[in-house]
Short mmCIF file of C-alpha atoms in Angstrom, two decimals:
data_model
loop_
_atom_site.label_atom_id
_atom_site.label_comp_id
_atom_site.label_asym_id
_atom_site.label_seq_id
_atom_site.Cartn_x
_atom_site.Cartn_y
_atom_site.Cartn_z
CA MET A 1 109.66 71.26 259.28
CA LYS A 2 109.92 68.11 261.39
CA THR A 3 106.32 68.56 262.54
CA LEU A 4 105.19 69.04 258.96
CA LEU A 5 106.99 65.87 257.81
CA THR A 6 105.52 63.91 260.72
CA PHE A 7 102.07 65.19 259.81
CA ILE A 8 102.50 64.28 256.12
CA LEU A 9 103.77 60.81 257.06
CA PHE A 10 100.85 60.31 259.44
CA VAL A 11 98.43 61.39 256.74
CA LEU A 12 99.96 59.07 254.15
CA LEU A 13 99.86 56.14 256.55
CA GLU A 14 96.18 56.62 257.24
CA GLN A 15 94.55 54.07 254.95
CA ASN A 16 90.96 54.09 256.04
CA VAL A 17 88.74 56.73 254.57
CA HIS A 18 85.12 57.37 253.84
CA ALA A 19 84.53 58.49 250.28
CA VAL A 20 81.90 61.10 251.22
CA ALA A 21 81.83 63.76 253.93
CA TYR A 22 81.22 62.52 257.46
CA CYS A 23 78.26 64.86 257.95
CA SER A 24 76.32 62.43 255.72
CA LEU A 25 76.76 59.57 258.22
CA ARG A 26 73.50 58.47 259.79
CA ASP A 27 72.84 55.87 262.45
CA PRO A 28 70.18 53.32 261.44
CA ILE A 29 68.01 54.20 264.44
CA ALA A 30 64.63 53.11 263.01
CA GLN A 31 66.02 49.75 261.90
CA ILE A 32 67.77 49.05 265.24
CA GLU A 33 64.46 49.71 266.99
CA GLN A 34 62.71 47.37 264.58
CA LEU A 35 65.19 44.56 265.27
CA PHE A 36 65.52 45.22 269.02
CA PRO A 37 62.17 46.70 270.16
CA LEU A 38 63.29 46.69 273.82
CA LYS A 39 66.43 48.71 273.26
CA THR A 40 66.72 51.99 275.15
CA ASN A 41 69.98 53.15 273.55
CA GLN A 42 72.77 51.85 271.37
CA LEU A 43 76.49 51.77 272.04
CA SER A 44 78.66 52.46 269.00
CA ILE A 45 82.02 50.77 268.56
CA VAL A 46 83.91 52.07 265.51
CA ARG A 47 86.67 49.97 263.95
CA SER A 48 88.68 50.04 260.71
CA VAL A 49 88.12 47.58 257.92
CA ASN A 50 91.52 47.73 256.22
CA ASN A 51 93.33 45.74 253.56
CA ASP A 52 94.45 43.21 256.16
CA ILE A 53 90.81 42.47 257.03
CA ARG A 54 89.98 42.41 253.33
CA ASN A 55 92.67 39.76 252.75
CA GLN A 56 91.37 37.68 255.65
CA VAL A 57 87.90 37.75 254.06
CA LYS A 58 89.36 36.69 250.71
CA LEU A 59 91.21 33.84 252.40
CA ALA A 60 88.20 32.60 254.38
CA LEU A 61 85.74 33.08 251.52
CA PRO A 62 87.61 32.44 248.25
CA SER A 63 86.13 34.16 245.16
CA ASN A 64 84.77 36.95 247.41
CA ASP A 65 85.97 40.50 247.94
CA LEU A 66 84.82 43.62 249.78
CA HIS A 67 83.32 46.56 247.90
CA PHE A 68 85.47 49.73 248.14
CA SER A 69 82.81 51.38 250.28
CA GLU A 70 83.24 48.55 252.78
CA LEU A 71 86.80 49.64 253.51
CA GLY A 72 87.26 52.37 256.09
CA LYS A 73 85.74 52.88 259.48
CA HIS A 74 82.53 51.05 260.31
CA THR A 75 80.27 50.96 263.33
CA LEU A 76 79.01 47.97 265.27
CA TYR A 77 76.04 48.90 267.44
CA VAL A 78 75.42 47.17 270.75
CA ALA A 79 71.66 47.33 271.37
CA MET A 80 71.29 48.28 275.03
CA ASN A 81 68.41 48.03 277.46
CA LYS A 82 69.71 50.43 280.10
CA SER A 83 73.01 48.76 281.11
CA GLU A 84 72.23 45.34 279.63
CA ALA A 85 73.43 44.37 276.14
CA LEU A 86 70.65 42.76 274.11
CA GLY A 87 72.73 41.94 271.04
CA TYR A 88 74.58 43.54 268.17
CA VAL A 89 73.64 45.33 264.97
CA HIS A 90 75.90 45.56 261.95
CA VAL A 91 75.04 47.05 258.55
CA ARG A 92 76.92 45.73 255.52
CA SER A 93 76.63 46.28 251.78
CA GLU A 94 76.85 43.69 249.05
CA GLN A 95 77.10 44.47 245.36
CA SER A 96 74.29 43.13 243.20
CA THR A 97 72.82 43.72 239.76
CA TRP A 98 70.48 46.26 241.41
CA GLY A 99 73.34 48.28 242.91
CA LEU A 100 74.43 47.93 246.51
CA VAL A 101 72.12 45.95 248.77
CA GLU A 102 72.46 47.16 252.36
CA ILE A 103 71.38 44.69 255.00
CA ILE A 104 71.07 45.39 258.69
CA TRP A 105 71.94 42.31 260.69
CA ALA A 106 70.89 41.68 264.29
CA LEU A 107 73.23 39.23 266.03
CA ASP A 108 72.87 37.60 269.43
CA LYS A 109 75.71 37.63 271.92
CA ASP A 110 77.02 34.29 270.56
CA LEU A 111 77.35 35.89 267.11
CA LYS A 112 74.41 33.96 265.67
CA ILE A 113 71.93 35.69 263.37
CA LYS A 114 68.93 36.90 265.37
CA ASN A 115 67.12 38.75 262.61
CA PHE A 116 67.78 40.90 259.55
CA ALA A 117 66.15 43.57 257.42
CA PHE A 118 66.96 45.49 254.28
CA GLN A 119 68.19 49.00 254.82
CA ARG A 120 68.32 49.43 251.06
CA CYS A 121 67.37 46.88 248.43
CA ARG A 122 66.20 47.82 244.95
CA SER A 123 65.60 44.30 243.73
CA PRO A 124 62.01 43.64 242.60
CA LYS A 125 62.26 40.38 244.59
CA LYS A 126 62.96 42.06 247.92
CA LYS A 127 59.72 40.74 249.48
CA ILE A 128 61.56 37.48 249.98
CA ILE A 129 62.62 38.95 253.30
CA ASN A 130 59.03 38.59 254.56
CA ASP A 131 59.05 34.84 253.85
CA ASP A 132 59.45 33.03 257.19
CA ASN A 133 60.68 29.81 255.56
CA PHE A 134 63.49 31.72 253.87
CA LYS A 135 64.37 33.71 256.96
CA LYS A 136 64.53 30.60 259.13
CA MET A 137 67.45 29.41 257.03
CA PHE A 138 69.52 32.21 258.60
CA ILE A 139 68.09 32.77 262.06
CA GLY A 140 69.98 31.06 264.88
CA LYS A 141 72.90 30.23 262.56
CA ASN A 142 76.54 31.14 263.03
CA TYR A 143 79.30 31.56 260.43
CA GLN A 144 80.10 27.84 260.17
CA ASP A 145 76.40 26.88 259.85
CA LEU A 146 75.84 29.39 257.05
CA LYS A 147 79.01 28.46 255.19
CA LYS A 148 77.42 25.06 254.57
CA LEU A 149 74.79 26.85 252.43
CA LEU A 150 77.45 28.10 249.98
CA SER A 151 77.94 26.10 246.80
CA SER A 152 81.36 24.99 245.58
CA ASP A 153 81.86 28.16 243.47
CA GLY A 154 82.06 30.14 246.74
CA VAL A 155 79.62 32.87 245.65
CA THR A 156 76.20 31.30 245.03
CA ALA A 157 73.87 29.60 247.48
CA ASN A 158 73.41 25.86 247.20
CA SER A 159 70.15 24.03 246.61
CA THR A 160 69.35 23.80 250.35
CA LEU A 161 68.89 27.57 250.49
CA LEU A 162 67.68 28.05 246.91
CA ASP A 163 64.80 25.63 247.54
CA LYS A 164 63.50 28.16 250.05
CA ALA A 165 64.28 31.18 247.88
CA ARG A 166 61.55 30.41 245.31
CA ASN A 167 61.96 32.90 242.44
CA ALA A 168 64.77 34.99 243.94
CA PRO A 169 67.93 32.85 243.70
CA GLN A 170 70.23 35.77 242.88
CA LEU A 171 69.05 37.83 245.85
CA ALA A 172 69.29 34.79 248.14
CA SER A 173 72.97 34.43 247.19
CA VAL A 174 73.56 38.15 247.83
CA ILE A 175 72.00 37.84 251.31
CA LEU A 176 74.07 34.73 252.08
CA ARG A 177 77.35 36.36 251.04
CA CYS A 178 76.50 39.43 253.08
CA ALA A 179 75.67 37.31 256.14
CA LEU A 180 78.93 35.40 255.91
CA LYS A 181 81.04 38.55 255.55
CA THR A 182 79.15 40.23 258.40
CA LEU A 183 79.70 37.34 260.81
CA LEU A 184 83.32 36.95 259.78
CA ILE A 185 84.21 40.65 260.02
CA THR A 186 82.30 41.09 263.28
CA ASP A 187 84.25 38.25 264.83
CA ILE A 188 87.65 39.37 263.50
CA LEU A 189 87.25 43.06 264.30
CA TRP A 190 84.98 43.23 267.33
CA GLY A 191 84.92 39.64 268.72
CA GLU A 192 87.42 40.13 271.50
CA GLU A 193 85.86 43.39 272.69
CA LEU A 194 82.36 41.93 272.65
CA GLN A 195 83.29 39.16 275.09
CA LYS A 196 82.75 41.60 277.97
CA PHE A 197 79.02 41.64 277.17
CA ASN A 198 78.82 37.85 277.68
CA ARG A 199 80.02 38.01 281.28
CA MET B 1 80.09 80.03 270.67
CA GLY B 2 80.29 79.80 274.47
CA ILE B 3 77.44 77.28 274.46
CA LEU B 4 79.37 75.13 271.98
CA PHE B 5 82.46 75.09 274.23
CA LEU B 6 80.26 74.23 277.24
CA ALA B 7 78.69 71.39 275.29
CA PHE B 8 82.08 70.02 274.25
CA PHE B 9 83.20 70.25 277.88
CA LEU B 10 80.13 68.36 279.11
CA LEU B 11 80.49 65.60 276.50
CA PHE B 12 84.19 65.19 277.21
CA SER B 13 83.51 65.14 280.96
CA VAL B 14 80.91 62.38 280.68
CA ALA B 15 83.13 60.37 278.36
CA ALA B 16 86.33 61.14 280.21
CA ASP B 17 87.13 57.47 280.82
CA ALA B 18 87.44 56.84 277.07
CA ASP B 19 90.37 57.62 274.80
CA PHE B 20 89.55 60.54 272.50
CA THR B 21 90.56 58.47 269.46
CA ASP B 22 87.90 55.86 270.30
CA ASN B 23 85.08 56.04 267.77
CA LEU B 24 86.86 58.86 265.93
CA ARG B 25 86.82 59.13 262.16
CA TRP B 26 88.95 61.70 260.42
CA SER B 27 90.09 62.37 256.88
CA VAL B 28 92.16 64.97 255.13
CA ASP B 29 89.99 66.21 252.28
CA ALA B 30 91.70 67.94 249.33
CA SER B 31 89.93 69.19 246.22
CA ALA B 32 90.73 71.25 243.15
CA ARG B 33 87.85 72.65 241.10
CA LEU B 34 88.08 74.29 237.69
CA ASN B 35 85.19 76.51 236.56
CA ASN B 36 84.95 77.55 232.93
CA ASN B 37 82.35 80.27 232.50
CA VAL B 38 82.11 80.02 228.72
CA MET B 39 79.93 83.09 228.05
CA ALA B 40 81.98 85.36 230.32
CA LYS B 41 85.19 83.84 228.95
CA ASN B 42 86.44 83.40 232.49
CA ILE B 43 88.31 80.43 233.92
CA SER B 44 88.67 80.19 237.68
CA TYR B 45 89.89 77.70 240.26
CA ILE B 46 88.86 76.85 243.80
CA THR B 47 91.20 74.70 245.86
CA ALA B 48 90.42 73.44 249.32
CA LEU B 49 92.39 71.49 251.89
CA GLY B 50 90.63 70.52 255.06
CA LEU B 51 90.08 68.16 257.91
CA ASP B 52 86.78 66.30 258.14
CA SER B 53 86.10 64.55 261.44
CA HIS B 54 83.33 62.62 263.18
CA LYS B 55 83.46 61.48 266.78
CA VAL B 56 80.91 59.40 268.71
CA PHE B 57 80.88 60.01 272.47
CA THR B 58 79.83 57.06 274.59
CA SER B 59 79.38 55.97 278.18
CA SER B 60 79.12 52.36 279.38
CA ASN B 61 75.33 52.49 278.88
CA GLY B 62 75.37 53.70 275.29
CA ASP B 63 75.98 56.62 272.99
CA ILE B 64 75.77 60.14 274.37
CA GLY B 65 76.05 61.96 271.07
CA TYR B 66 78.38 62.75 268.25
CA ALA B 67 80.34 65.70 266.91
CA VAL B 68 81.13 66.65 263.33
CA GLY B 69 83.96 69.10 262.63
CA GLN B 70 85.07 70.33 259.22
CA LEU B 71 87.70 73.02 258.82
CA TYR B 72 88.95 73.89 255.32
CA PHE B 73 91.58 76.24 253.98
CA THR B 74 89.99 77.47 250.76
CA LYS B 75 91.71 79.48 248.02
CA LEU B 76 90.05 81.27 245.12
CA SER B 77 91.86 82.04 241.88
CA ASN B 78 90.08 84.49 239.60
CA GLN B 79 86.68 83.39 240.94
CA THR B 80 83.74 85.57 239.90
CA PRO B 81 81.19 86.19 241.21
CA VAL B 82 83.04 86.24 244.53
CA PRO B 83 81.35 83.96 247.10
CA TRP B 84 79.92 86.01 250.00
CA MET B 85 82.43 84.77 252.56
CA PHE B 86 85.43 86.01 250.53
CA ASN B 87 86.65 89.57 249.91
CA SER B 88 88.10 89.30 246.42
CA LYS B 89 88.34 86.95 243.47
CA ASN B 90 91.80 85.77 244.60
CA ASP B 91 91.10 85.62 248.32
CA SER B 92 91.84 82.71 250.64
CA LYS B 93 90.69 81.88 254.13
CA PHE B 94 89.88 79.16 256.65
CA VAL B 95 86.25 78.14 256.36
CA ILE B 96 84.28 76.21 258.98
CA ARG B 97 81.76 74.02 257.22
CA GLU B 98 79.96 71.70 259.66
CA ALA B 99 80.88 72.10 263.35
CA HIS B 100 78.16 70.71 265.52
CA LEU B 101 77.25 68.37 268.34
CA ASN B 102 74.18 66.17 268.35
CA TYR B 103 73.13 64.96 271.80
CA THR B 104 71.36 61.61 271.36
CA ALA B 105 71.24 60.10 274.86
CA GLY B 106 67.80 61.26 275.95
CA PRO B 107 64.84 58.88 276.43
CA ASN B 108 63.30 57.61 273.17
CA TRP B 109 60.46 60.13 273.32
CA ILE B 110 62.82 63.11 273.58
CA PRO B 111 64.36 64.45 270.35
CA ASN B 112 68.09 64.69 269.82
CA ILE B 113 69.49 68.16 270.40
CA ARG B 114 71.94 69.62 267.89
CA PHE B 115 73.94 72.80 268.33
CA GLY B 116 76.71 74.45 266.43
CA HIS B 117 77.18 75.25 262.75
CA PHE B 118 75.09 72.91 260.61
CA THR B 119 73.24 72.57 257.32
CA LEU B 120 69.74 73.99 257.63
CA PRO B 121 67.10 71.24 257.55
CA PHE B 122 65.21 72.00 254.37
CA GLY B 123 64.35 70.07 251.21
CA LEU B 124 66.45 67.47 249.42
CA GLU B 125 69.72 68.50 251.04
CA GLU B 126 68.48 67.07 254.35
CA SER B 127 68.77 63.52 253.00
CA ILE B 128 71.21 63.95 250.09
CA ASP B 129 74.42 65.57 251.26
CA THR B 130 76.17 67.71 248.62
CA ASN B 131 79.02 68.91 250.85
CA GLY B 132 82.14 69.35 248.68
CA ARG B 133 80.47 68.00 245.53
CA LEU B 134 79.56 69.57 242.19
CA LEU B 135 76.04 68.21 242.62
CA ASP B 136 73.92 70.93 244.17
CA TYR B 137 70.30 71.46 245.24
CA ASN B 138 70.43 75.25 245.43
CA LEU B 139 69.94 75.30 249.20
CA GLY B 140 72.24 78.27 249.76
CA LYS B 141 70.55 80.39 247.11
CA ASN B 142 67.02 79.44 248.15
CA LEU B 143 67.57 80.17 251.85
CA GLY B 144 70.28 82.84 251.77
CA THR B 145 72.75 80.47 253.43
CA LYS B 146 73.35 76.76 253.48
CA LEU B 147 74.76 76.58 257.00
CA ASP B 148 74.14 78.63 260.11
CA TRP B 149 74.97 78.69 263.84
CA GLY B 150 72.21 77.70 266.22
CA LEU B 151 70.18 75.00 267.87
CA GLY B 152 68.13 72.16 266.43
CA LEU B 153 65.90 69.24 267.39
CA ASN B 154 65.89 66.04 265.35
CA GLN B 155 64.62 62.50 265.65
CA VAL B 156 64.04 59.34 263.65
CA LEU B 157 60.76 57.65 264.59
CA ASN B 158 59.24 54.38 263.33
CA GLN B 159 57.63 55.85 260.23
CA LEU B 160 59.04 59.36 259.86
CA GLU B 161 61.95 61.59 260.70
CA TYR B 162 62.10 65.28 261.45
CA SER B 163 64.59 68.05 262.02
CA PHE B 164 63.83 71.61 263.15
CA SER B 165 66.25 74.39 263.90
CA TYR B 166 66.44 77.93 265.21
CA THR B 167 69.65 79.63 264.11
CA LEU B 168 71.11 83.10 264.45
CA GLY B 169 71.22 84.11 260.80
CA GLY B 170 74.88 85.16 261.01
CA LYS B 171 75.86 82.48 258.46
CA ASP B 172 79.55 81.85 259.26
CA GLU B 173 79.45 83.99 262.42
CA PRO B 174 77.94 82.60 265.62
CA LYS B 175 75.85 85.70 266.29
CA SER B 176 72.75 87.53 265.18
CA VAL B 177 73.49 90.43 262.82
CA ASN B 178 70.86 93.22 262.58
CA ASP B 179 68.20 91.03 264.22
CA SER B 180 68.92 88.17 261.84
CA TYR B 181 67.47 84.72 262.55
CA ALA B 182 66.38 81.59 260.70
CA LEU B 183 63.66 79.12 261.60
CA SER B 184 63.80 76.00 259.48
CA GLY B 185 62.41 72.49 259.49
CA ARG B 186 61.66 69.37 257.53
CA ILE B 187 59.45 66.39 258.30
CA GLY B 188 59.56 63.40 256.00
CA SER B 189 59.38 59.67 255.52
CA LEU B 190 62.39 57.53 256.46
CA SER B 191 65.38 58.46 254.32
CA HIS B 192 66.58 54.90 253.64
CA LEU B 193 63.40 53.85 251.82
CA ASP B 194 62.90 53.61 248.05
CA PHE B 195 60.21 56.29 248.07
CA ILE B 196 60.91 59.30 250.25
CA PHE B 197 58.96 62.50 250.57
CA GLY B 198 59.25 65.49 252.85
CA PHE B 199 57.72 68.84 253.70
CA SER B 200 59.85 71.80 254.72
CA PHE B 201 59.37 75.34 255.94
CA PHE B 202 61.68 78.29 256.39
CA SER B 203 61.29 81.76 257.85
CA SER B 204 64.27 84.06 258.23
CA LYS B 205 65.89 87.41 258.18
CA ILE B 206 69.41 87.07 256.81
CA ASP B 207 71.50 89.89 255.28
CA ASN B 208 68.50 92.22 255.88
CA ILE B 209 66.33 90.09 253.58
CA GLN B 210 63.24 88.41 254.99
CA ARG B 211 62.34 85.05 253.47
CA GLU B 212 59.38 82.71 253.84
CA LYS B 213 59.51 79.38 252.01
CA PHE B 214 57.67 76.08 251.86
CA ALA B 215 58.95 73.02 250.03
CA ILE B 216 57.96 69.53 249.00
CA ASP B 217 60.69 67.10 248.06
CA TRP B 218 60.62 63.50 246.93
CA GLN B 219 62.95 60.71 245.84
CA TYR B 220 62.04 57.49 244.07
CA TYR B 221 64.59 54.74 243.43
CA TRP B 222 64.21 51.79 241.09
CA ASN B 223 67.13 49.44 240.50
CA THR B 224 70.06 51.76 239.77
CA TRP B 225 67.84 54.68 238.71
CA GLY B 226 66.64 57.57 240.85
CA LEU B 227 64.03 60.24 240.18
CA VAL B 228 64.32 63.19 242.52
CA GLY B 229 62.37 66.43 242.74
CA GLU B 230 61.82 69.53 244.79
CA VAL B 231 59.32 72.39 244.66
CA VAL B 232 60.05 75.51 246.71
CA LEU B 233 57.45 78.26 246.87
CA GLY B 234 57.90 81.44 248.83
CA ARG B 235 58.58 85.12 248.93
CA ASP B 236 61.28 87.50 250.04
CA LYS B 237 61.40 91.11 251.13
CA ARG B 238 64.33 93.48 251.14
CA GLU B 239 64.27 96.53 253.40
CA ARG B 240 61.93 99.23 252.09
CA HIS B 241 60.68 96.90 249.34
CA GLN B 242 57.49 94.91 248.84
CA TRP B 243 57.27 91.15 249.32
CA ARG B 244 58.18 89.37 246.04
CA LYS B 245 57.13 85.86 245.15
CA GLU B 246 59.60 83.15 244.10
CA GLN B 247 59.22 79.67 242.70
CA TYR B 248 61.90 77.04 242.29
CA TYR B 249 61.33 73.64 240.68
CA LEU B 250 63.91 70.89 240.31
CA LEU B 251 63.59 67.53 238.61
CA GLU B 252 66.55 65.16 238.53
CA LEU B 253 67.07 61.77 236.93
CA HIS B 254 70.18 59.88 237.97
CA LYS B 255 71.75 56.53 237.30
CA THR B 256 74.54 54.70 239.07
CA SER B 257 76.62 51.77 237.92
CA ILE B 258 76.02 48.57 239.90
CA SER B 259 79.34 49.07 241.70
CA GLU B 260 78.29 52.70 242.40
CA GLN B 261 81.67 53.94 241.15
CA LEU B 262 80.01 55.90 238.37
CA LYS B 263 77.09 58.26 238.92
CA LEU B 264 75.38 60.20 236.14
CA TYR B 265 72.70 62.84 236.62
CA GLY B 266 70.64 65.31 234.69
CA GLN B 267 68.63 68.13 236.26
CA TYR B 268 66.01 70.49 234.94
CA ILE B 269 65.61 73.64 237.03
CA PHE B 270 62.97 76.35 236.70
CA ILE B 271 63.37 79.54 238.75
CA ASN B 272 60.79 82.30 238.64
CA LYS B 273 61.32 85.49 240.66
CA GLU B 274 58.68 88.19 240.61
CA ALA B 275 61.36 90.87 240.75
CA GLU B 276 63.32 89.64 237.75
CA TYR B 277 60.63 89.86 235.03
CA SER B 278 61.83 86.71 233.26
CA ASN B 279 62.29 83.18 234.53
CA GLN B 280 65.38 80.98 234.31
CA GLN B 281 65.30 77.51 232.85
CA LEU B 282 68.48 75.54 233.39
CA ILE B 283 69.84 72.13 232.58
CA ASN B 284 72.60 70.56 234.69
CA ILE B 285 74.25 67.37 233.59
CA GLY B 286 77.09 65.76 235.43
CA LEU B 287 78.93 62.67 236.42
CA SER B 288 81.19 61.52 239.21
CA TYR B 289 83.60 58.62 239.08
CA GLN B 290 85.07 57.14 242.23
CA ILE B 291 88.57 55.80 241.60
CA GLY B 292 89.16 53.47 244.54
CA ALA B 293 88.08 54.66 247.96
CA LYS B 294 90.07 57.89 247.90
CA LEU B 295 89.93 59.72 244.59
CA GLU B 296 86.82 61.11 242.90
CA LEU B 297 86.58 62.86 239.55
CA SER B 298 83.47 64.97 238.87
CA ILE B 299 82.39 66.90 235.79
CA SER B 300 79.29 69.03 235.31
CA SER B 301 77.84 71.34 232.73
CA ARG B 302 75.20 73.99 233.42
CA GLN B 303 73.34 75.53 230.50
CA GLN B 304 70.56 78.08 230.51
CA LEU B 305 67.79 77.22 228.06
CA ASN B 306 66.01 80.56 227.78
CA ALA B 307 67.52 83.93 226.98
CA PRO B 308 67.62 86.36 229.94
CA LYS B 309 66.27 89.94 229.60
CA SER B 310 69.80 91.22 229.98
CA GLY B 311 73.24 89.65 229.91
CA ASN B 312 74.25 86.26 228.58
CA LYS B 313 72.81 82.82 229.05
CA GLN B 314 74.56 80.81 231.75
CA ASN B 315 77.04 78.32 230.34
CA LEU B 316 79.31 76.86 232.99
CA ILE B 317 81.53 73.80 232.76
CA ARG B 318 83.13 72.53 235.94
CA LEU B 319 85.62 69.81 236.74
CA GLN B 320 86.69 68.66 240.19
CA LEU B 321 89.26 66.24 241.56
CA ARG B 322 88.76 65.32 245.19
CA TYR B 323 91.12 63.22 247.25
CA ARG B 324 90.34 62.00 250.75
CA TYR B 325 93.20 60.46 252.72
#
């Protein structure tokens, strides 16, 4: 009876779930190779995005929240060339008028954006990602640099970024919000552990 | 089975420096399904309580592989027809769904190696998982089983992905029964794209029935809409019978809300079996609604459009509540 109660308590305390069966999980192998062509393997580090992390995101980025699918266990991939870490890969989703946009972010070891690609984007404006002038607004930037591109409402991009976004202002804001959440969550959840790769 | 234990042992040995809970996902998965077979005037229930787990094994140089384990206690109440793994309409038993290891640490040019009990790589199910859902792509009926024990090779390349398997044909038993086997495979474009297509093959002897099948599947996504289809052509042969041709066509249109909490789908299915004299034309409509991250409500209705030669038209309404802790 005691064992059963302990089990039930343990089960009820477990907050982080994945809404679909785990056999549907897939590593974004093709995209990691695209972003880190020299990688020989990837090292997965799984951590929980829980309500505490969600509240920290809301505090740091007022007017923003995490989609329910963003709660639960998530993987950060360390792109490896044999025993050397090349950088990190993190996939995050952002809600948009075209459903969830999933972006795969490549970060360098200083947690600056190295590159990014859509894993899933059903916006008709998704070719914006091939525009070098738009991409340069993100590459080499860290969380603080990118936060300067957010307008005062906390959810849309300001004119500095929108000037480069041509006819896709809505998608540009989605990408910016996703970048900010990715950098913030990566730092909060994995930052300490990733320091070993900088030695 | 011995090979599976050896594989577990090897993976644990290599990753012995890590805590087992590192990179471990697990959930308790509980579901209650009500089936109302309107024409047969039969209401039945299927309840399941299980553990779903996923574990990535790593070394300091990267991932070695991952394991998926799903064990469910499943209870039937007045369920007819009785699913093949149960003995009666009120039976209950522990069911192993997925239980496999996928070794991923080889050089880039070497495929990953999967062994254990896994979903056969064939058709739409390879990229759209229906495990525990009302949504279904008829994989079990087309192939004679949805899962089997065996060995597989799989890989994601720059422009395509593939998965091939050789399994024992024992379905839930890790052994060959009366020379049973199954050879299955799918090669397709990358499954995260907006337009996906794949080609599959299947050759087997399961439950003393030989099957040969080929399939083409595709998915096209635009905004929050998806158009999905599958064509399966093949034949089967029972002992002391002739080969008989079969055709299966599926066309599905689905729509999700922008938050993806609500999913609606409609399917048209055409099944033609040489042995059955008349074809079946079916319509499935359904929805699922995700209430928070844990609770999902699903409803579906299956109606047969054409009258069968004998018996009643299919008319099945199903409702499922699924809770994942």
